[in-house]
Amino acid sequence: MTQVTERGTRLSAAPRAGVRRRSPAAAACVVGGAVAAGLGLGFLAVLVIVLWISSPYPDSGPGGALHLAAGLWLLAHGTELLRYETLSGVPAPVGVTPLLLVALPVLLMRRAARLGGASDEEDEEVLPATAVFSAVLCGYLAVGAFATVYAAGGPMPADPISAAWHVPLVAVLAAAGGVWGAKGRPLGPLPNWLPGGVRRGFVRPRYALALRAGAGGALVLLGGGALLVGASLAWHGAQVQASFLSLTGVWSGRFAVLLLALALIPNAMVWGAAYALGPGFALGAEVTATPLGFAGAPALPRFPLLEALPAAGPGTPLTWAAAGVPVVAGLAVGWFAVRRAREVSYGETALTAALGALVCGLAMAGLAAVSAGPLGSRRLAEFGPVWWATGAAAFAWTLVLAVPVAVGVHAWRYRPAEGPVAVDADAPVDDGWHDSGVRELRWEAMRKAAGTLVPEIVPEPVPLVPPAASAPAAPAAPAVRARRAVTVVAGLDLRPGPGPAPVAPPVPPGPPPVIGVRVLARRKPPA
């Protein structure tokens, strides 16, 4: 207080409303986005430099290897590269993106956004989700622009128009996923700018269930595609091995071919799923491989994965068996579309299954679009599955199978329980407990175990009714113990009427009096 009230000591001036302070957290997010892009570039640069050093005949210096690494980093975002060294002299585009290579920038960008949106200390500044998203995206895109300019001087430069929208698209999706994960993956209300009917509709559980069912169907299709590719590689094992050994004779070249084949395995899974769905995939102009046949002679480069293609000619029962993959996918969508609630109607279950089929079709269309692309010009301009045909086939297969399966599973799982068996009221009840002998024995055992808490049962006296004088004496019948029966008689009058008064059973002796207990008067609590 002395320092504050002392004359000559001034307080620090409050920041003016019009001046915006620089946030260190926002600067850290920008740096985090740039570091994420730099780590991806650095990983590919180290890999390319190692392969260049180990190559016995390098055709370019270290600068060319670094330019190639920048081009590969852009290719991992879906950007098309241009190859100028062709026999015809016409630049050939390279647009088939290895899907396994896409995981590198996505994971790094998502991690940067998640770290920017989280805080370890209580007094640490926490930025809103939009600020973290924008800051991380700015840092990442700045490095992306530098990489695009740097790759232009290499042997395979990137197409500027393709890089202008592919790199931001991947960065936006990855950053959004990272920010969403940092905020605890909230599934809260939708933005207010959406119509009220849309916001209320998405609250219903059918949409979450449809997403799960569609994702399950897409995973089954991808797993079936991987199974088809693996079986075809094993079937054409000799051709695959010969192609792998003939590409290069040094271990560094073979290692590079192996890495490229591993990076293209997810693409092969999508192609196998498209093949099983029916549309197949294109191998050049007017050449398509389908289960019904493979016509034409495609001009394909030598590569181990391409040696696993089916033989040219009409389809065989072995290729037709690939239709079992979409059948299993449709069954999976129908199974996952059933809610665990009895109050759901059959129409709601069918609608959920149809929405799951739509989600599966959209997912397969997107995967087919990112897994295909050109490998050159002219005959190799079309390479891979057609996205709209693959999506439509996936939707049709799963819709036809998922809806009846979902309704059937719902009817079987929530079938009505069997009701009680109708019992005749006049029929005797065959129950061992109501048998007088068994009841007395069990009651006696319970009384002995409980001591004096359960009184002893005294048999009720049966009044003797003298027989009528006019009635003839009937011969004595052997004594047979009759079983008791419970009979329900409608309209029975239970009011007391004239007749012999029942004899009251003797009252059993009560417990002995308690001696030595002092009873205290209950006092009123003070007010």
Short mmCIF file of C-alpha atoms in Angstrom, two decimals:
data_model
loop_
_atom_site.label_atom_id
_atom_site.label_comp_id
_atom_site.label_asym_id
_atom_site.label_seq_id
_atom_site.Cartn_x
_atom_site.Cartn_y
_atom_site.Cartn_z
CA MET A 1 0.00 0.00 0.00
CA THR A 2 2.90 2.36 0.68
CA GLN A 3 4.19 1.93 -2.85
CA VAL A 4 0.76 2.59 -4.26
CA THR A 5 -0.08 5.65 -2.18
CA GLU A 6 3.38 7.18 -2.27
CA ARG A 7 3.56 10.29 -4.35
CA GLY A 8 5.63 9.83 -7.46
CA THR A 9 4.87 6.14 -7.94
CA ARG A 10 2.51 5.54 -10.82
CA LEU A 11 0.45 2.46 -11.55
CA SER A 12 0.86 0.71 -14.84
CA ALA A 13 -1.49 2.13 -17.40
CA ALA A 14 -4.44 -0.10 -18.23
CA PRO A 15 -4.51 -1.36 -21.80
CA ARG A 16 -6.76 0.64 -24.03
CA ALA A 17 -9.84 -0.98 -25.52
CA GLY A 18 -8.73 -0.38 -29.07
CA VAL A 19 -5.31 -2.02 -28.64
CA ARG A 20 -5.21 -5.83 -28.97
CA ARG A 21 -2.56 -7.63 -26.96
CA ARG A 22 -0.48 -10.35 -28.53
CA SER A 23 -1.31 -13.74 -27.06
CA PRO A 24 1.66 -16.04 -26.46
CA ALA A 25 -0.67 -19.02 -26.71
CA ALA A 26 -1.73 -18.00 -30.23
CA ALA A 27 1.91 -17.59 -31.25
CA ALA A 28 2.66 -21.03 -29.83
CA CYS A 29 -0.17 -22.51 -31.92
CA VAL A 30 1.24 -20.90 -35.07
CA VAL A 31 4.67 -22.34 -34.29
CA GLY A 32 3.08 -25.73 -33.56
CA GLY A 33 1.45 -25.83 -36.98
CA ALA A 34 4.72 -24.91 -38.68
CA VAL A 35 6.59 -27.54 -36.68
CA ALA A 36 4.04 -30.20 -37.69
CA ALA A 37 4.58 -29.42 -41.36
CA GLY A 38 8.36 -29.32 -40.84
CA LEU A 39 8.40 -32.73 -39.15
CA GLY A 40 6.59 -34.28 -42.11
CA LEU A 41 8.98 -32.67 -44.54
CA GLY A 42 11.97 -33.68 -42.46
CA PHE A 43 10.91 -37.32 -42.23
CA LEU A 44 10.51 -37.65 -45.99
CA ALA A 45 13.74 -35.71 -46.59
CA VAL A 46 15.74 -38.06 -44.36
CA LEU A 47 14.22 -41.10 -46.08
CA VAL A 48 14.97 -39.78 -49.58
CA ILE A 49 18.51 -38.73 -48.63
CA VAL A 50 19.25 -42.19 -47.20
CA LEU A 51 18.04 -43.86 -50.39
CA TRP A 52 20.03 -41.38 -52.50
CA ILE A 53 23.22 -42.03 -50.56
CA SER A 54 22.81 -45.80 -50.78
CA SER A 55 22.08 -45.72 -54.52
CA PRO A 56 25.15 -46.72 -56.59
CA TYR A 57 24.10 -44.56 -59.55
CA PRO A 58 22.53 -41.32 -58.29
CA ASP A 59 21.34 -39.26 -61.23
CA SER A 60 21.11 -35.99 -59.28
CA GLY A 61 22.74 -34.25 -56.36
CA PRO A 62 21.44 -33.76 -52.82
CA GLY A 63 19.47 -30.73 -54.00
CA GLY A 64 17.44 -32.89 -56.36
CA ALA A 65 16.74 -35.36 -53.54
CA LEU A 66 15.45 -32.57 -51.29
CA HIS A 67 13.26 -31.22 -54.10
CA LEU A 68 11.88 -34.73 -54.57
CA ALA A 69 11.15 -34.96 -50.83
CA ALA A 70 9.14 -31.74 -50.99
CA GLY A 71 7.21 -33.12 -53.95
CA LEU A 72 6.45 -36.34 -52.06
CA TRP A 73 5.20 -34.32 -49.09
CA LEU A 74 2.81 -32.49 -51.38
CA LEU A 75 1.78 -35.80 -52.96
CA ALA A 76 0.87 -37.03 -49.48
CA HIS A 77 -1.78 -34.30 -49.40
CA GLY A 78 -3.28 -35.41 -52.72
CA THR A 79 -1.46 -32.90 -54.91
CA GLU A 80 -0.73 -33.96 -58.48
CA LEU A 81 2.93 -33.97 -59.53
CA LEU A 82 4.17 -33.36 -63.06
CA ARG A 83 6.80 -35.59 -64.65
CA TYR A 84 8.60 -33.82 -67.50
CA GLU A 85 11.10 -36.55 -68.41
CA THR A 86 8.89 -38.57 -70.77
CA LEU A 87 9.52 -40.19 -74.15
CA SER A 88 6.91 -38.06 -75.89
CA GLY A 89 8.03 -34.84 -74.22
CA VAL A 90 4.52 -34.15 -72.92
CA PRO A 91 4.37 -33.66 -69.13
CA ALA A 92 2.70 -36.64 -67.50
CA PRO A 93 0.70 -36.10 -64.29
CA VAL A 94 1.16 -38.40 -61.32
CA GLY A 95 -1.98 -38.26 -59.20
CA VAL A 96 -2.28 -41.64 -57.45
CA THR A 97 -1.73 -40.74 -53.80
CA PRO A 98 -0.44 -43.53 -51.52
CA LEU A 99 -3.05 -43.50 -48.76
CA LEU A 100 -0.62 -44.75 -46.15
CA LEU A 101 1.51 -41.70 -46.82
CA VAL A 102 -1.47 -39.43 -46.07
CA ALA A 103 -1.45 -40.61 -42.46
CA LEU A 104 1.84 -38.76 -41.78
CA PRO A 105 0.63 -35.14 -42.25
CA VAL A 106 -2.79 -35.92 -40.81
CA LEU A 107 -1.40 -37.30 -37.55
CA LEU A 108 1.15 -34.50 -37.15
CA MET A 109 -1.41 -31.76 -37.83
CA ARG A 110 -3.97 -33.33 -35.54
CA ARG A 111 -1.41 -33.61 -32.75
CA ALA A 112 -0.43 -29.94 -33.13
CA ALA A 113 -4.05 -28.80 -32.94
CA ARG A 114 -4.75 -31.03 -29.93
CA LEU A 115 -1.74 -29.69 -28.04
CA GLY A 116 -2.68 -26.12 -28.88
CA GLY A 117 -6.20 -26.55 -27.51
CA ALA A 118 -5.16 -28.24 -24.25
CA SER A 119 -3.71 -26.67 -21.10
CA ASP A 120 -1.70 -28.41 -18.39
CA GLU A 121 -1.67 -25.61 -15.81
CA GLU A 122 -4.59 -23.77 -14.28
CA ASP A 123 -3.18 -20.29 -14.86
CA GLU A 124 -2.23 -21.04 -18.45
CA GLU A 125 -4.12 -19.17 -21.12
CA VAL A 126 -6.67 -21.32 -22.95
CA LEU A 127 -7.63 -20.13 -26.40
CA PRO A 128 -11.07 -20.79 -27.87
CA ALA A 129 -11.39 -23.55 -30.41
CA THR A 130 -11.68 -21.17 -33.37
CA ALA A 131 -8.51 -19.31 -32.38
CA VAL A 132 -6.52 -22.55 -32.03
CA PHE A 133 -7.83 -23.82 -35.34
CA SER A 134 -6.93 -20.62 -37.19
CA ALA A 135 -3.48 -20.25 -35.62
CA VAL A 136 -2.38 -23.84 -36.27
CA LEU A 137 -3.72 -23.67 -39.81
CA CYS A 138 -1.79 -20.47 -40.56
CA GLY A 139 1.51 -21.98 -39.45
CA TYR A 140 0.95 -25.17 -41.43
CA LEU A 141 -0.13 -23.45 -44.65
CA ALA A 142 2.85 -21.11 -44.50
CA VAL A 143 5.22 -24.08 -44.64
CA GLY A 144 3.02 -25.66 -47.32
CA ALA A 145 3.38 -22.61 -49.54
CA PHE A 146 7.16 -22.68 -49.08
CA ALA A 147 7.27 -26.39 -49.98
CA THR A 148 5.22 -25.77 -53.14
CA VAL A 149 7.63 -23.07 -54.30
CA TYR A 150 10.68 -25.16 -53.40
CA ALA A 151 9.41 -28.29 -55.19
CA ALA A 152 8.97 -26.31 -58.42
CA GLY A 153 12.70 -26.52 -59.05
CA GLY A 154 12.88 -30.30 -58.74
CA PRO A 155 12.45 -33.17 -61.19
CA MET A 156 8.76 -33.61 -60.25
CA PRO A 157 7.20 -30.24 -59.40
CA ALA A 158 3.71 -29.94 -58.04
CA ASP A 159 0.77 -28.56 -59.91
CA PRO A 160 0.11 -25.17 -58.25
CA ILE A 161 -3.67 -25.32 -58.74
CA SER A 162 -3.86 -28.80 -57.27
CA ALA A 163 -1.67 -27.83 -54.32
CA ALA A 164 -3.76 -24.69 -53.69
CA TRP A 165 -6.78 -26.69 -52.59
CA HIS A 166 -5.46 -30.15 -51.65
CA VAL A 167 -3.05 -28.99 -48.92
CA PRO A 168 -5.59 -26.66 -47.19
CA LEU A 169 -8.28 -29.35 -47.37
CA VAL A 170 -6.16 -31.95 -45.57
CA ALA A 171 -4.93 -29.38 -43.06
CA VAL A 172 -8.45 -28.16 -42.27
CA LEU A 173 -9.81 -31.66 -41.69
CA ALA A 174 -6.85 -32.71 -39.52
CA ALA A 175 -6.90 -29.47 -37.48
CA ALA A 176 -10.64 -29.74 -36.91
CA GLY A 177 -10.21 -33.28 -35.63
CA GLY A 178 -7.41 -32.23 -33.31
CA VAL A 179 -9.34 -29.29 -31.83
CA TRP A 180 -12.41 -31.46 -31.38
CA GLY A 181 -10.32 -34.06 -29.54
CA ALA A 182 -8.73 -31.40 -27.33
CA LYS A 183 -12.17 -30.14 -26.26
CA GLY A 184 -13.24 -33.60 -25.13
CA ARG A 185 -14.99 -34.67 -28.37
CA PRO A 186 -18.21 -32.81 -27.54
CA LEU A 187 -21.42 -33.83 -29.25
CA GLY A 188 -23.29 -30.76 -28.10
CA PRO A 189 -25.84 -28.67 -29.93
CA LEU A 190 -25.31 -27.73 -33.52
CA PRO A 191 -24.61 -24.10 -34.49
CA ASN A 192 -27.52 -21.71 -34.26
CA TRP A 193 -27.25 -20.70 -37.90
CA LEU A 194 -28.65 -24.10 -38.91
CA PRO A 195 -32.45 -24.41 -39.22
CA GLY A 196 -34.30 -25.54 -36.11
CA GLY A 197 -35.69 -28.64 -37.80
CA VAL A 198 -32.20 -29.79 -38.79
CA ARG A 199 -30.86 -29.26 -35.26
CA ARG A 200 -33.75 -31.16 -33.71
CA GLY A 201 -33.48 -33.96 -36.24
CA PHE A 202 -29.80 -34.62 -35.60
CA VAL A 203 -30.46 -35.03 -31.89
CA ARG A 204 -32.31 -38.26 -32.59
CA PRO A 205 -30.29 -41.43 -31.95
CA ARG A 206 -30.98 -42.81 -35.41
CA TYR A 207 -28.20 -40.72 -36.96
CA ALA A 208 -25.49 -41.86 -34.57
CA LEU A 209 -26.63 -45.44 -35.11
CA ALA A 210 -26.63 -44.96 -38.87
CA LEU A 211 -23.06 -43.62 -38.73
CA ARG A 212 -21.96 -46.65 -36.77
CA ALA A 213 -23.72 -49.03 -39.15
CA GLY A 214 -22.32 -47.31 -42.24
CA ALA A 215 -18.80 -47.29 -40.82
CA GLY A 216 -19.12 -50.98 -40.00
CA GLY A 217 -20.21 -51.77 -43.56
CA ALA A 218 -17.33 -49.75 -45.03
CA LEU A 219 -14.83 -51.56 -42.79
CA VAL A 220 -16.22 -54.92 -43.89
CA LEU A 221 -15.84 -53.89 -47.54
CA LEU A 222 -12.24 -52.78 -46.96
CA GLY A 223 -11.46 -55.99 -45.11
CA GLY A 224 -12.95 -58.01 -47.96
CA GLY A 225 -10.89 -56.00 -50.44
CA ALA A 226 -7.73 -56.74 -48.46
CA LEU A 227 -8.65 -60.43 -48.45
CA LEU A 228 -9.09 -60.42 -52.23
CA VAL A 229 -5.77 -58.65 -52.79
CA GLY A 230 -3.91 -61.02 -50.47
CA ALA A 231 -5.43 -64.08 -52.12
CA SER A 232 -4.56 -62.75 -55.59
CA LEU A 233 -0.97 -62.00 -54.54
CA ALA A 234 -0.61 -65.53 -53.21
CA TRP A 235 -2.18 -66.96 -56.40
CA HIS A 236 0.24 -65.00 -58.64
CA GLY A 237 3.21 -65.38 -56.32
CA ALA A 238 5.69 -66.32 -59.04
CA GLN A 239 4.82 -63.32 -61.22
CA VAL A 240 4.95 -60.94 -58.24
CA GLN A 241 8.40 -62.18 -57.24
CA ALA A 242 9.74 -61.95 -60.78
CA SER A 243 8.47 -58.38 -61.12
CA PHE A 244 9.98 -57.35 -57.80
CA LEU A 245 13.42 -58.76 -58.66
CA SER A 246 13.50 -57.41 -62.22
CA LEU A 247 12.91 -53.75 -61.33
CA THR A 248 16.35 -53.21 -59.82
CA GLY A 249 19.34 -55.23 -58.75
CA VAL A 250 20.55 -53.21 -55.75
CA TRP A 251 19.14 -53.48 -52.24
CA SER A 252 18.43 -49.75 -51.95
CA GLY A 253 16.23 -49.82 -55.04
CA ARG A 254 14.40 -52.90 -53.87
CA PHE A 255 13.89 -51.30 -50.47
CA ALA A 256 12.36 -48.24 -52.17
CA VAL A 257 10.05 -50.46 -54.23
CA LEU A 258 9.02 -52.32 -51.07
CA LEU A 259 8.24 -49.06 -49.26
CA LEU A 260 6.15 -47.84 -52.19
CA ALA A 261 4.24 -51.13 -52.30
CA LEU A 262 3.51 -50.92 -48.58
CA ALA A 263 2.30 -47.33 -48.94
CA LEU A 264 -0.07 -48.43 -51.72
CA ILE A 265 -1.66 -51.29 -49.77
CA PRO A 266 -4.63 -49.14 -48.58
CA ASN A 267 -5.21 -48.17 -52.22
CA ALA A 268 -5.23 -51.83 -53.17
CA MET A 269 -7.82 -52.51 -50.43
CA VAL A 270 -10.14 -49.88 -51.87
CA TRP A 271 -9.61 -51.23 -55.37
CA GLY A 272 -10.40 -54.74 -54.19
CA ALA A 273 -13.62 -53.51 -52.55
CA ALA A 274 -14.61 -51.73 -55.78
CA TYR A 275 -13.88 -54.94 -57.69
CA ALA A 276 -16.13 -56.96 -55.36
CA LEU A 277 -18.94 -54.40 -55.59
CA GLY A 278 -19.11 -54.80 -59.36
CA PRO A 279 -17.94 -51.54 -61.00
CA GLY A 280 -14.30 -52.60 -60.68
CA PHE A 281 -11.45 -50.22 -61.48
CA ALA A 282 -10.01 -48.67 -64.59
CA LEU A 283 -6.55 -49.61 -65.85
CA GLY A 284 -6.35 -47.03 -68.59
CA ALA A 285 -8.56 -45.78 -71.33
CA GLU A 286 -11.44 -48.21 -72.06
CA VAL A 287 -9.93 -50.97 -69.90
CA THR A 288 -11.81 -51.99 -66.75
CA ALA A 289 -11.36 -55.01 -64.52
CA THR A 290 -14.64 -56.40 -63.11
CA PRO A 291 -15.72 -59.81 -61.77
CA LEU A 292 -17.69 -60.38 -64.98
CA GLY A 293 -14.67 -60.01 -67.22
CA PHE A 294 -11.43 -58.25 -68.01
CA ALA A 295 -11.17 -57.16 -71.62
CA GLY A 296 -8.36 -55.27 -73.24
CA ALA A 297 -4.61 -55.05 -72.92
CA PRO A 298 -3.65 -52.24 -70.52
CA ALA A 299 -0.27 -50.55 -70.87
CA LEU A 300 0.81 -50.99 -67.26
CA PRO A 301 4.25 -50.40 -65.78
CA ARG A 302 5.99 -53.31 -64.10
CA PHE A 303 5.13 -53.27 -60.42
CA PRO A 304 4.57 -56.13 -57.94
CA LEU A 305 1.03 -55.12 -56.96
CA LEU A 306 -0.07 -54.85 -60.59
CA GLU A 307 0.99 -58.44 -61.22
CA ALA A 308 -1.89 -59.59 -58.98
CA LEU A 309 -4.53 -58.41 -61.47
CA PRO A 310 -6.94 -61.07 -62.77
CA ALA A 311 -6.22 -62.60 -66.14
CA ALA A 312 -7.80 -61.08 -69.21
CA GLY A 313 -10.97 -62.75 -70.44
CA PRO A 314 -14.49 -63.46 -69.21
CA GLY A 315 -15.23 -63.98 -65.57
CA THR A 316 -15.05 -67.35 -63.84
CA PRO A 317 -16.83 -68.75 -60.77
CA LEU A 318 -13.72 -67.83 -58.81
CA THR A 319 -14.08 -64.15 -59.70
CA TRP A 320 -17.85 -64.26 -59.20
CA ALA A 321 -17.26 -65.40 -55.62
CA ALA A 322 -16.06 -61.86 -54.84
CA ALA A 323 -19.74 -60.88 -54.60
CA GLY A 324 -19.77 -62.45 -51.14
CA VAL A 325 -17.93 -59.38 -49.78
CA PRO A 326 -20.80 -56.87 -50.32
CA VAL A 327 -23.26 -59.48 -49.06
CA VAL A 328 -21.43 -59.67 -45.74
CA ALA A 329 -21.22 -55.86 -45.67
CA GLY A 330 -24.99 -55.56 -46.11
CA LEU A 331 -25.58 -58.04 -43.29
CA ALA A 332 -23.24 -56.05 -41.04
CA VAL A 333 -25.06 -52.78 -41.76
CA GLY A 334 -28.40 -54.40 -40.96
CA TRP A 335 -27.10 -55.90 -37.74
CA PHE A 336 -25.60 -52.65 -36.43
CA ALA A 337 -28.71 -50.65 -37.35
CA VAL A 338 -30.90 -52.32 -34.72
CA ARG A 339 -31.39 -50.29 -31.55
CA ARG A 340 -31.55 -51.92 -28.16
CA ALA A 341 -34.98 -50.54 -27.30
CA ARG A 342 -38.36 -52.21 -27.45
CA GLU A 343 -40.32 -49.07 -28.18
CA VAL A 344 -38.68 -48.56 -31.60
CA SER A 345 -41.00 -49.35 -34.48
CA TYR A 346 -40.13 -51.42 -37.51
CA GLY A 347 -40.27 -48.34 -39.73
CA GLU A 348 -37.70 -46.56 -37.57
CA THR A 349 -35.39 -49.59 -37.76
CA ALA A 350 -35.77 -49.76 -41.55
CA LEU A 351 -35.04 -46.02 -41.86
CA THR A 352 -31.91 -46.36 -39.71
CA ALA A 353 -30.68 -49.24 -41.89
CA ALA A 354 -31.30 -47.18 -45.04
CA LEU A 355 -29.35 -44.25 -43.60
CA GLY A 356 -26.52 -46.64 -42.69
CA ALA A 357 -26.43 -47.84 -46.29
CA LEU A 358 -26.24 -44.21 -47.44
CA VAL A 359 -23.32 -43.55 -45.08
CA CYS A 360 -21.54 -46.66 -46.36
CA GLY A 361 -22.02 -45.53 -49.96
CA LEU A 362 -20.69 -42.04 -49.24
CA ALA A 363 -17.67 -43.43 -47.40
CA MET A 364 -16.78 -45.78 -50.25
CA ALA A 365 -17.25 -43.01 -52.82
CA GLY A 366 -14.83 -40.77 -50.92
CA LEU A 367 -12.25 -43.54 -50.53
CA ALA A 368 -12.49 -44.42 -54.21
CA ALA A 369 -11.97 -40.77 -55.16
CA VAL A 370 -8.80 -40.35 -53.08
CA SER A 371 -7.34 -43.73 -54.08
CA ALA A 372 -7.56 -43.14 -57.83
CA GLY A 373 -5.81 -40.73 -60.15
CA PRO A 374 -3.80 -40.51 -63.33
CA LEU A 375 -0.44 -42.18 -63.78
CA GLY A 376 0.36 -40.52 -67.05
CA SER A 377 -1.27 -39.13 -70.15
CA ARG A 378 -3.39 -40.71 -72.86
CA ARG A 379 -3.85 -44.40 -71.99
CA LEU A 380 -2.90 -44.00 -68.33
CA ALA A 381 -5.00 -40.90 -67.73
CA GLU A 382 -7.68 -43.01 -65.98
CA PHE A 383 -6.35 -45.26 -63.26
CA GLY A 384 -8.37 -46.62 -60.37
CA PRO A 385 -12.05 -46.99 -59.42
CA VAL A 386 -14.69 -44.50 -60.50
CA TRP A 387 -15.91 -42.81 -57.32
CA TRP A 388 -19.58 -42.34 -58.20
CA ALA A 389 -20.00 -45.88 -59.53
CA THR A 390 -18.33 -47.37 -56.45
CA GLY A 391 -20.46 -45.30 -54.08
CA ALA A 392 -23.70 -46.14 -55.90
CA ALA A 393 -22.89 -49.86 -55.91
CA ALA A 394 -22.06 -49.84 -52.21
CA PHE A 395 -25.32 -48.04 -51.41
CA ALA A 396 -27.40 -50.41 -53.54
CA TRP A 397 -25.85 -53.60 -52.13
CA THR A 398 -26.17 -52.57 -48.52
CA LEU A 399 -29.66 -51.06 -48.92
CA VAL A 400 -31.12 -54.22 -50.45
CA LEU A 401 -29.66 -56.44 -47.73
CA ALA A 402 -29.54 -54.21 -44.66
CA VAL A 403 -33.21 -53.19 -44.45
CA PRO A 404 -34.76 -56.71 -44.33
CA VAL A 405 -31.96 -57.95 -42.08
CA ALA A 406 -32.47 -55.08 -39.63
CA VAL A 407 -36.24 -55.61 -39.51
CA GLY A 408 -35.79 -59.37 -39.05
CA VAL A 409 -33.23 -58.94 -36.28
CA HIS A 410 -35.49 -56.43 -34.55
CA ALA A 411 -38.46 -58.80 -34.74
CA TRP A 412 -36.43 -61.76 -33.46
CA ARG A 413 -34.68 -59.88 -30.68
CA TYR A 414 -37.83 -58.28 -29.30
CA ARG A 415 -40.36 -61.02 -29.99
CA PRO A 416 -43.18 -61.19 -27.39
CA ALA A 417 -42.60 -63.52 -24.47
CA GLU A 418 -44.76 -66.64 -24.13
CA GLY A 419 -47.78 -66.04 -21.89
CA PRO A 420 -48.88 -68.21 -18.93
CA VAL A 421 -50.57 -71.52 -19.70
CA ALA A 422 -54.33 -71.42 -19.13
CA VAL A 423 -55.37 -73.58 -16.19
CA ASP A 424 -58.87 -74.94 -15.68
CA ALA A 425 -60.40 -73.54 -12.48
CA ASP A 426 -62.14 -76.85 -11.65
CA ALA A 427 -59.02 -78.97 -12.17
CA PRO A 428 -57.01 -79.88 -9.07
CA VAL A 429 -53.73 -78.08 -8.61
CA ASP A 430 -50.86 -80.51 -8.68
CA ASP A 431 -48.52 -78.69 -6.33
CA GLY A 432 -46.45 -80.46 -3.72
CA TRP A 433 -46.53 -77.48 -1.35
CA HIS A 434 -50.33 -77.54 -1.12
CA ASP A 435 -50.27 -81.20 -0.20
CA SER A 436 -51.30 -81.23 3.47
CA GLY A 437 -48.67 -83.72 4.53
CA VAL A 438 -45.80 -81.90 2.87
CA ARG A 439 -46.99 -78.54 4.15
CA GLU A 440 -47.16 -79.69 7.77
CA LEU A 441 -43.73 -81.27 7.59
CA ARG A 442 -42.13 -78.13 6.15
CA TRP A 443 -43.91 -75.90 8.62
CA GLU A 444 -42.76 -78.08 11.51
CA ALA A 445 -39.17 -77.86 10.29
CA MET A 446 -39.41 -74.08 10.04
CA ARG A 447 -40.95 -73.85 13.51
CA LYS A 448 -38.19 -75.92 15.08
CA ALA A 449 -35.55 -73.80 13.39
CA ALA A 450 -37.19 -70.53 14.50
CA GLY A 451 -37.81 -71.59 18.11
CA THR A 452 -40.73 -69.89 19.81
CA LEU A 453 -41.18 -67.27 17.10
CA VAL A 454 -43.49 -69.53 15.08
CA PRO A 455 -46.42 -71.00 17.01
CA GLU A 456 -47.34 -74.66 16.73
CA ILE A 457 -50.12 -75.55 14.36
CA VAL A 458 -53.07 -77.21 16.04
CA PRO A 459 -55.32 -79.21 13.71
CA GLU A 460 -58.76 -77.79 13.35
CA PRO A 461 -61.53 -80.01 14.77
CA VAL A 462 -63.92 -81.36 12.18
CA PRO A 463 -67.59 -81.20 13.33
CA LEU A 464 -69.35 -84.56 13.33
CA VAL A 465 -72.59 -84.59 11.32
CA PRO A 466 -74.88 -87.55 12.15
CA PRO A 467 -75.96 -89.47 9.07
CA ALA A 468 -79.58 -89.32 8.00
CA ALA A 469 -81.85 -92.05 9.35
CA SER A 470 -83.33 -92.87 6.00
CA ALA A 471 -80.02 -93.25 4.29
CA PRO A 472 -78.82 -96.83 4.00
CA ALA A 473 -75.52 -97.70 5.52
CA ALA A 474 -72.82 -97.65 2.89
CA PRO A 475 -70.01 -100.15 3.03
CA ALA A 476 -66.85 -98.82 4.56
CA ALA A 477 -64.39 -97.70 1.93
CA PRO A 478 -60.66 -97.89 2.44
CA ALA A 479 -59.18 -94.70 3.80
CA VAL A 480 -57.47 -92.81 1.00
CA ARG A 481 -55.82 -89.50 1.62
CA ALA A 482 -57.32 -87.03 -0.82
CA ARG A 483 -55.22 -84.30 -2.31
CA ARG A 484 -56.28 -80.76 -1.87
CA ALA A 485 -57.46 -78.83 -4.84
CA VAL A 486 -57.91 -75.12 -5.35
CA THR A 487 -61.25 -74.41 -6.97
CA VAL A 488 -62.45 -71.01 -8.14
CA VAL A 489 -66.25 -70.81 -8.00
CA ALA A 490 -68.04 -67.73 -9.32
CA GLY A 491 -70.89 -66.27 -7.30
CA LEU A 492 -69.98 -68.04 -4.03
CA ASP A 493 -71.77 -66.47 -1.01
CA LEU A 494 -69.27 -66.17 1.83
CA ARG A 495 -71.62 -64.43 4.29
CA PRO A 496 -72.11 -66.18 7.63
CA GLY A 497 -75.22 -68.33 7.77
CA PRO A 498 -76.87 -70.79 10.19
CA GLY A 499 -74.77 -73.75 11.11
CA PRO A 500 -72.61 -75.12 13.86
CA ALA A 501 -70.33 -72.51 15.39
CA PRO A 502 -66.69 -73.20 14.75
CA VAL A 503 -64.55 -74.10 17.68
CA ALA A 504 -61.79 -71.55 18.27
CA PRO A 505 -58.33 -73.06 18.52
CA PRO A 506 -56.54 -72.67 21.84
CA VAL A 507 -54.29 -69.66 22.13
CA PRO A 508 -50.67 -70.72 22.37
CA PRO A 509 -48.78 -69.51 25.41
CA GLY A 510 -46.97 -66.25 24.84
CA PRO A 511 -43.34 -65.53 25.58
CA PRO A 512 -42.32 -65.41 29.24
CA PRO A 513 -42.41 -61.99 30.90
CA VAL A 514 -39.25 -59.90 30.84
CA ILE A 515 -37.81 -59.22 34.29
CA GLY A 516 -35.30 -56.56 35.20
CA VAL A 517 -36.08 -54.05 32.46
CA ARG A 518 -36.38 -50.43 33.48
CA VAL A 519 -38.81 -48.32 31.53
CA LEU A 520 -37.84 -44.64 31.30
CA ALA A 521 -40.34 -41.91 30.57
CA ARG A 522 -39.76 -40.05 27.36
CA ARG A 523 -38.83 -36.49 28.03
CA LYS A 524 -39.90 -33.63 25.90
CA PRO A 525 -36.92 -31.99 24.20
CA PRO A 526 -36.25 -28.43 25.29
CA ALA A 527 -37.62 -25.74 23.04
#
